[in-house]
């Protein structure tokens, strides 16, 4: 089944991903039999075609483990399989934001491209395509330039039109990182048309990402919304099932830019919901120091409440270090960044204004705020009880509170868990929600 994988971006590749989903246990058992129970030098043939599958299913961390074992097994036996496993492993590491870990692997691969046999060119070339995409998200201009040169070498040698199309698309990333973003976006739009004409969904998705990013940086939300829709459509067609939240987050960023703050807040919450629905591989638990720090803060806050003192938001554990997460966001911005932009751009008192920084510096009473529409509650903040009608949506980095009958609307940046949606694991969200329940701020 793995050997029957279609070419990258072709229409039947999505069906192949679905077949892997339906027989996932067999795939894992086969990998375990060839890499754990015994070491088979040919196991790289099983692992390298699965690189994009692991990405689309949010299992990059698991894939990196298998690829590392396959690379070790192929060392000294089959140079072509070793290079293929190494380049796909490097792309998995770069996708997680571990560019410095991937860098020496990339250097090793690029030094061995000239010695590859012809039958290995396609699989190695597709690995370099994935690697270039990861380095576009976590920009490293020098490294992506080297990767693009290697991909161009393989595309020229193979004469494969699909590889050449992907090479040209990756060249747009090189142009953009060189400071010519407008030029790169224009060329990427032309290549997007070529990808659509060729029927290659992966090429359409990757080419649309450049004008989408250019629109964000050039403060052109209308153009950005147009291109983020194209990215989402092509990404789903290519087989993606776990990244909807990331693209909805991008859409929310554009809504923030054009002043649609309520819509942006709804989209940030929807992005978190979609990410929570995505398949998750096993994640490492919170580190003991982090758990100890959270426990200490909870104990101090409890003592303050017991003695009738006012607690500050800083008395509660409100953030987790991004480095603890094995998977990092590949979006152009995080929900925290978007909500912060709302705070910076909001001047209308009837629209959303984030007060997270005020909450962290001013006294805060642990009064309960209802989470259902129409639930009336008293807010004794600032010593002025206010009868409000509120509804709450939990976003990835905050609890969005709409006060329908009050002159104030606010976004509370309470759950600043990390730099992006993909770093918010269900375990962390559940833990912080339990913290908020103790505080009495959220139900």
Coordinates of C-alpha atoms in Angstrom, one line a residue:
X1 CA 0.0 0.0 0.0
X2 CA 2.8 2.5 0.8
X3 CA 4.5 1.7 -2.4
X4 CA 1.4 2.6 -4.3
X5 CA 1.6 6.3 -3.2
X6 CA 0.7 8.7 -6.0
X7 CA 2.8 11.6 -7.0
X8 CA 2.7 14.7 -4.7
X9 CA -0.4 16.8 -5.3
X10 CA -2.2 14.4 -7.7
X11 CA -5.9 13.9 -7.4
X12 CA -5.7 10.3 -6.2
X13 CA -3.2 11.2 -3.4
X14 CA -6.1 12.2 -1.1
X15 CA -7.7 8.8 -1.5
X16 CA -4.3 7.2 -0.6
X17 CA -4.2 9.2 2.6
X18 CA -7.7 7.9 3.4
X19 CA -6.6 4.3 2.8
X20 CA -3.8 4.9 5.3
X21 CA -6.3 6.2 7.8
X22 CA -8.4 3.1 7.5
X23 CA -5.4 0.8 8.0
X24 CA -3.4 2.9 10.4
X25 CA -2.8 0.1 12.9
X26 CA -1.2 -2.1 10.2
X27 CA 1.0 0.7 9.1
X28 CA 2.3 1.3 12.6
X29 CA 2.7 -2.4 13.2
X30 CA 4.7 -2.8 10.0
X31 CA 7.0 0.1 11.0
X32 CA 7.5 -1.3 14.5
X33 CA 8.3 -4.7 13.1
X34 CA 11.0 -3.3 10.7
X35 CA 12.5 -0.6 13.0
X36 CA 11.9 -1.8 16.6
X37 CA 11.6 -5.5 16.7
X38 CA 14.4 -5.8 14.1
X39 CA 16.4 -3.3 12.1
X40 CA 15.8 -3.5 8.4
X41 CA 18.0 -1.2 6.2
X42 CA 15.1 -1.1 3.7
X43 CA 12.7 0.4 6.2
X44 CA 13.4 3.9 4.8
X45 CA 11.3 2.8 1.8
X46 CA 8.3 2.6 4.1
X47 CA 8.9 5.8 6.0
X48 CA 9.9 8.4 3.4
X49 CA 6.6 8.2 1.4
X50 CA 4.7 9.0 4.6
X51 CA 6.2 12.4 5.2
X52 CA 3.3 14.4 3.8
X53 CA 0.8 12.1 5.4
X54 CA 2.2 12.7 8.8
X55 CA 2.1 16.4 8.2
X56 CA -1.5 16.4 7.0
X57 CA -2.6 14.4 10.0
X58 CA -0.7 16.4 12.6
X59 CA 1.7 13.5 13.4
X60 CA 4.9 15.2 12.5
X61 CA 6.4 14.3 15.9
X62 CA 5.7 10.6 15.5
X63 CA 6.9 10.7 11.9
X64 CA 10.2 12.3 13.0
X65 CA 10.8 9.4 15.4
X66 CA 10.2 6.7 12.7
X67 CA 12.3 8.6 10.2
X68 CA 15.2 8.9 12.7
X69 CA 15.1 5.1 13.2
X70 CA 14.9 4.5 9.4
X71 CA 17.8 6.9 8.8
X72 CA 20.0 5.0 11.3
X73 CA 19.0 1.7 9.8
X74 CA 19.9 2.8 6.3
X75 CA 23.3 4.2 7.3
X76 CA 26.1 2.3 5.6
X77 CA 23.7 0.1 3.6
X78 CA 21.8 2.1 1.0
X79 CA 23.0 5.7 0.3
X80 CA 19.8 6.7 -1.7
X81 CA 17.5 5.5 1.1
X82 CA 19.6 7.2 3.7
X83 CA 19.5 10.5 1.8
X84 CA 15.7 10.2 1.3
X85 CA 15.1 9.5 5.0
X86 CA 17.4 12.3 6.1
X87 CA 15.7 15.0 3.9
X88 CA 12.2 14.0 5.1
X89 CA 13.4 13.9 8.7
X90 CA 14.9 17.4 8.2
X91 CA 11.6 18.6 6.8
X92 CA 9.7 17.2 9.9
X93 CA 12.1 18.9 12.3
X94 CA 11.8 22.2 10.4
X95 CA 8.1 21.9 10.5
X96 CA 8.3 21.8 14.3
X97 CA 10.4 25.0 14.2
X98 CA 13.6 23.0 15.1
X99 CA 15.6 24.6 12.2
X100 CA 18.9 24.5 14.0
X101 CA 18.5 20.7 14.6
X102 CA 17.6 20.3 10.9
X103 CA 20.4 22.4 9.6
X104 CA 23.3 19.8 9.8
X105 CA 21.0 17.2 8.2
X106 CA 20.3 19.5 5.3
X107 CA 24.0 20.1 4.8
X108 CA 24.6 16.4 4.7
X109 CA 21.8 15.8 2.2
X110 CA 22.9 18.6 -0.2
X111 CA 26.4 17.3 -0.2
X112 CA 25.2 13.9 -1.5
X113 CA 22.7 14.9 -4.2
X114 CA 25.2 14.6 -7.1
X115 CA 25.7 10.9 -6.3
X116 CA 22.0 9.9 -6.3
X117 CA 20.7 7.3 -8.7
X118 CA 18.0 8.3 -11.1
X119 CA 15.3 6.3 -9.4
X120 CA 15.8 8.2 -6.1
X121 CA 15.4 11.7 -7.6
X122 CA 11.6 11.9 -7.3
X123 CA 11.4 10.9 -3.6
X124 CA 14.3 13.1 -2.6
X125 CA 12.9 16.0 -4.6
X126 CA 9.6 15.8 -2.9
X127 CA 11.4 15.7 0.4
X128 CA 13.1 19.0 -0.5
X129 CA 9.8 20.5 -1.5
X130 CA 8.4 19.7 2.0
X131 CA 11.6 21.1 3.5
X132 CA 11.4 24.3 1.6
X133 CA 7.8 24.8 2.7
X134 CA 8.8 24.3 6.3
X135 CA 11.6 26.8 6.0
X136 CA 9.2 29.4 4.5
X137 CA 7.1 29.2 7.7
X138 CA 10.2 29.4 9.9
X139 CA 12.3 31.7 7.7
X140 CA 15.9 30.9 7.2
X141 CA 16.9 32.8 4.0
X142 CA 20.4 31.2 3.6
X143 CA 19.1 27.6 4.2
X144 CA 16.1 27.9 2.0
X145 CA 18.3 29.3 -0.8
X146 CA 20.6 26.2 -0.5
X147 CA 17.6 23.9 -0.5
X148 CA 16.1 25.6 -3.6
X149 CA 19.4 25.2 -5.4
X150 CA 19.4 21.5 -4.6
X151 CA 15.8 21.1 -5.7
X152 CA 16.7 22.9 -9.0
X153 CA 19.6 20.5 -9.5
X154 CA 17.3 17.5 -9.1
X155 CA 14.5 19.0 -11.3
X156 CA 16.9 19.7 -14.1
X157 CA 18.5 16.3 -13.9
X158 CA 15.2 14.4 -13.8
X159 CA 13.4 16.6 -16.4
X160 CA 10.2 16.1 -14.4
X161 CA 7.6 18.9 -15.0
X162 CA 6.0 18.5 -11.6
X163 CA 9.4 18.9 -9.8
X164 CA 10.2 22.0 -12.0
X165 CA 6.8 23.5 -11.1
X166 CA 7.5 23.0 -7.4
X167 CA 11.0 24.4 -7.9
X168 CA 9.6 27.6 -9.4
X169 CA 7.2 27.9 -6.5
X170 CA 10.0 27.5 -4.0
X171 CA 11.9 30.1 -5.9
X172 CA 9.2 32.6 -4.9
X173 CA 10.1 32.0 -1.3
X174 CA 13.7 32.7 -2.0
X175 CA 12.7 36.0 -3.8
X176 CA 10.4 37.0 -0.9
X177 CA 13.1 36.3 1.8
X178 CA 15.5 38.4 -0.3
X179 CA 13.2 41.4 0.3
X180 CA 11.3 41.4 -2.9
X181 CA 7.9 40.2 -1.6
X182 CA 5.8 42.0 -4.1
X183 CA 7.7 40.5 -7.0
X184 CA 7.5 37.0 -5.4
X185 CA 3.7 37.4 -4.9
X186 CA 3.1 38.3 -8.5
X187 CA 5.1 35.4 -9.8
X188 CA 3.4 33.0 -7.3
X189 CA 0.0 34.1 -8.6
X190 CA 1.1 33.1 -12.1
X191 CA 2.4 29.7 -10.8
X192 CA -0.9 29.2 -9.0
X193 CA -2.7 29.3 -12.4
X194 CA -0.2 26.8 -13.8
X195 CA -0.7 24.5 -10.8
X196 CA -4.5 24.7 -11.3
X197 CA -4.1 23.9 -15.0
X198 CA -1.8 21.0 -14.2
X199 CA -4.3 19.6 -11.6
X200 CA -1.7 19.6 -8.8
X201 CA -3.4 20.5 -5.5
X202 CA -0.2 20.6 -3.5
X203 CA 1.4 23.1 -5.9
X204 CA -1.8 25.2 -5.8
X205 CA -1.7 25.3 -2.1
X206 CA 2.0 26.2 -1.8
X207 CA 1.9 28.8 -4.5
X208 CA -1.1 30.6 -2.9
X209 CA 0.7 30.9 0.4
X210 CA 3.0 33.7 -0.9
X211 CA 0.4 36.2 -2.1
X212 CA -1.6 35.4 1.1
X213 CA 1.4 36.3 3.3
X214 CA 2.2 39.4 1.1
X215 CA -1.4 40.7 1.7
X216 CA -0.9 40.4 5.4
X217 CA 2.4 42.2 5.4
X218 CA 1.2 44.9 2.9
X219 CA -2.0 45.5 5.0
X220 CA -4.3 44.5 2.1
X221 CA -7.0 42.4 3.9
X222 CA -9.3 42.1 0.9
X223 CA -6.6 40.5 -1.2
X224 CA -5.6 38.3 1.8
X225 CA -9.1 37.0 2.3
X226 CA -9.2 36.1 -1.4
X227 CA -6.0 34.1 -1.2
X228 CA -6.6 32.5 2.1
X229 CA -9.7 31.0 0.6
X230 CA -7.7 29.6 -2.2
X231 CA -5.1 28.2 0.2
X232 CA -7.8 26.5 2.3
X233 CA -9.5 25.0 -0.8
X234 CA -6.3 23.6 -2.2
X235 CA -5.0 22.4 1.2
X236 CA -8.1 20.3 1.8
X237 CA -8.1 19.0 -1.8
X238 CA -4.4 17.9 -1.3
X239 CA -5.4 15.9 1.8
X240 CA -5.1 18.2 4.7
X241 CA -7.4 17.5 7.6
X242 CA -5.6 19.0 10.6
X243 CA -4.7 22.6 9.6
X244 CA -8.1 24.3 9.2
X245 CA -7.6 26.2 12.4
X246 CA -4.4 27.6 11.1
X247 CA -6.0 29.1 8.0
X248 CA -9.1 30.3 9.8
X249 CA -6.7 32.1 12.1
X250 CA -5.1 33.7 9.1
X251 CA -8.6 34.8 7.9
X252 CA -9.2 36.3 11.4
X253 CA -6.0 38.3 11.0
X254 CA -7.3 39.9 7.9
X255 CA -10.6 40.7 9.6
X256 CA -8.7 42.4 12.3
X257 CA -6.8 44.5 9.7
X258 CA -10.0 45.7 8.1
X259 CA -11.6 46.5 11.5
X260 CA -14.1 43.7 11.7
X261 CA -13.1 43.0 15.3
X262 CA -16.2 41.0 16.4
X263 CA -15.9 38.7 13.3
X264 CA -12.2 38.3 14.0
X265 CA -12.9 37.2 17.6
X266 CA -15.4 34.7 16.4
X267 CA -12.9 33.3 13.8
X268 CA -10.1 33.1 16.4
X269 CA -12.5 31.0 18.6
X270 CA -13.5 28.9 15.6
X271 CA -9.9 28.3 14.7
X272 CA -9.3 26.9 18.2
X273 CA -12.3 24.7 17.9
X274 CA -11.1 23.2 14.6
X275 CA -7.6 22.6 15.9
X276 CA -9.1 20.8 19.0
X277 CA -11.0 18.5 16.6
X278 CA -7.8 17.7 14.6
X279 CA -6.2 14.3 15.2
X280 CA -3.5 14.5 17.9
X281 CA -0.6 12.2 18.4
X282 CA 0.7 11.5 21.9
X283 CA 2.2 14.7 23.4
X284 CA 4.7 14.9 26.3
X285 CA 3.2 15.9 29.6
X286 CA 3.9 19.3 31.1
X287 CA 7.4 19.3 32.6
X288 CA 7.7 19.0 36.4
X289 CA 9.1 22.5 36.9
X290 CA 6.1 24.0 35.1
X291 CA 3.6 21.9 37.1
X292 CA 5.4 22.8 40.3
X293 CA 5.3 26.5 39.4
X294 CA 1.6 26.3 38.6
X295 CA 0.8 24.5 41.8
X296 CA 2.7 27.1 43.8
X297 CA 0.8 29.9 42.2
X298 CA -2.5 28.2 42.9
X299 CA -1.6 27.8 46.5
X300 CA -0.6 31.4 46.9
X301 CA -3.8 32.6 45.2
X302 CA -5.9 30.3 47.5
X303 CA -4.2 31.8 50.6
X304 CA -5.0 35.3 49.3
X305 CA -8.6 34.4 48.8
X306 CA -8.8 32.7 52.2
X307 CA -7.6 35.8 54.0
X308 CA -10.0 38.0 52.1
X309 CA -7.2 39.7 50.1
X310 CA -7.6 40.7 46.4
X311 CA -5.8 38.4 44.0
X312 CA -4.1 39.7 40.9
X313 CA -4.1 37.8 37.6
X314 CA -0.4 37.3 38.0
X315 CA -1.1 35.1 41.0
X316 CA -2.5 32.4 38.6
X317 CA -0.6 30.3 36.1
X318 CA -1.5 31.9 32.8
X319 CA 1.1 30.8 30.3
X320 CA 3.2 27.9 29.3
X321 CA 6.5 28.0 27.5
X322 CA 6.3 27.4 23.8
X323 CA 9.4 25.2 23.8
X324 CA 7.4 22.5 25.6
X325 CA 5.3 21.8 22.6
X326 CA 6.5 19.3 20.0
X327 CA 4.6 20.9 17.2
X328 CA 4.6 24.6 16.5
X329 CA 2.2 26.7 14.6
X330 CA 2.7 27.2 10.9
X331 CA 0.4 30.1 10.6
X332 CA 1.3 33.7 9.7
X333 CA 0.2 34.9 13.1
X334 CA -1.1 33.6 16.4
X335 CA -4.3 34.3 18.1
X336 CA -2.4 36.2 20.8
X337 CA -1.0 38.5 18.1
X338 CA -4.4 38.9 16.5
X339 CA -6.2 39.8 19.7
X340 CA -3.3 42.2 20.6
X341 CA -3.9 43.9 17.3
X342 CA -7.5 44.3 18.1
X343 CA -6.5 46.1 21.3
X344 CA -4.2 48.3 19.4
X345 CA -6.6 49.3 16.6
X346 CA -9.8 49.6 18.6
X347 CA -11.0 53.1 19.4
X348 CA -14.8 52.6 19.4
X349 CA -15.9 51.9 23.0
X350 CA -18.8 49.8 21.6
X351 CA -16.4 47.4 19.9
X352 CA -13.9 45.0 21.3
X353 CA -11.0 46.3 23.4
X354 CA -8.6 44.0 25.0
X355 CA -7.8 44.7 28.6
X356 CA -5.5 41.7 29.3
X357 CA -2.6 44.0 30.3
X358 CA -4.9 46.0 32.7
X359 CA -6.1 42.8 34.3
X360 CA -2.6 41.7 35.0
X361 CA -1.7 44.9 36.7
X362 CA -4.9 45.9 38.6
X363 CA -6.7 44.2 41.5
X364 CA -9.1 41.5 40.4
X365 CA -11.9 40.0 42.5
X366 CA -12.8 36.3 41.8
X367 CA -16.4 37.1 41.0
X368 CA -18.2 34.6 38.8
X369 CA -19.0 35.6 35.2
X370 CA -21.7 33.5 33.6
X371 CA -20.9 31.9 30.3
X372 CA -24.5 31.7 28.9
X373 CA -26.2 34.3 27.0
X374 CA -28.7 36.1 29.1
X375 CA -27.1 35.3 32.4
X376 CA -27.0 38.4 34.6
X377 CA -24.2 38.9 36.9
X378 CA -22.5 41.6 39.0
X379 CA -19.1 42.8 38.2
X380 CA -17.6 44.5 41.3
X381 CA -14.4 45.5 39.4
X382 CA -13.3 49.1 40.2
X383 CA -15.9 49.2 42.9
X384 CA -18.8 49.8 40.5
X385 CA -21.2 46.9 40.2
X386 CA -22.5 46.6 36.6
X387 CA -25.4 44.5 35.5
X388 CA -24.4 42.9 32.2
X389 CA -25.6 40.3 29.8
X390 CA -22.6 38.2 28.7
X391 CA -21.8 35.4 26.4
X392 CA -18.4 33.6 26.3
X393 CA -16.4 31.9 23.7
X394 CA -13.2 30.2 24.5
X395 CA -10.4 31.1 22.0
X396 CA -7.0 29.6 21.9
X397 CA -5.5 32.5 23.9
X398 CA -8.4 34.0 25.7
X399 CA -11.9 34.0 26.9
X400 CA -13.9 36.3 24.6
X401 CA -16.6 38.1 26.6
X402 CA -19.3 40.0 24.8
X403 CA -21.2 42.3 27.1
X404 CA -24.4 42.9 25.1
X405 CA -26.0 45.5 27.4
X406 CA -22.9 47.2 28.6
X407 CA -20.9 50.1 27.1
X408 CA -17.8 47.9 27.5
X409 CA -16.8 45.0 25.4
X410 CA -13.5 43.2 26.2
X411 CA -11.2 40.4 25.2
X412 CA -9.5 38.8 28.1
X413 CA -6.1 37.5 27.2
X414 CA -6.0 34.9 29.9
X415 CA -5.0 31.7 28.2
X416 CA -1.8 32.9 26.5
X417 CA -0.7 29.3 26.1
X418 CA 1.8 29.7 23.3
X419 CA 2.7 31.3 20.0
X420 CA 0.1 29.5 17.9
X421 CA -2.8 27.1 17.7
X422 CA -0.9 24.0 17.0
X423 CA 1.0 24.3 20.3
X424 CA -2.2 24.2 22.4
X425 CA -2.6 20.6 23.3
X426 CA -5.9 19.3 24.8
X427 CA -4.1 18.4 28.0
X428 CA -2.9 22.0 28.5
X429 CA -6.2 23.5 27.6
X430 CA -8.0 21.1 30.1
X431 CA -5.6 22.0 32.8
X432 CA -5.9 25.7 32.4
X433 CA -9.7 25.4 32.2
X434 CA -9.6 23.7 35.6
X435 CA -7.5 26.6 36.9
X436 CA -10.1 29.1 35.6
X437 CA -12.8 27.1 37.3
X438 CA -11.0 27.5 40.6
X439 CA -10.7 31.2 40.0
X440 CA -14.4 31.4 39.2
X441 CA -13.9 33.2 35.9
X442 CA -15.2 30.6 33.5
X443 CA -17.7 27.7 33.4

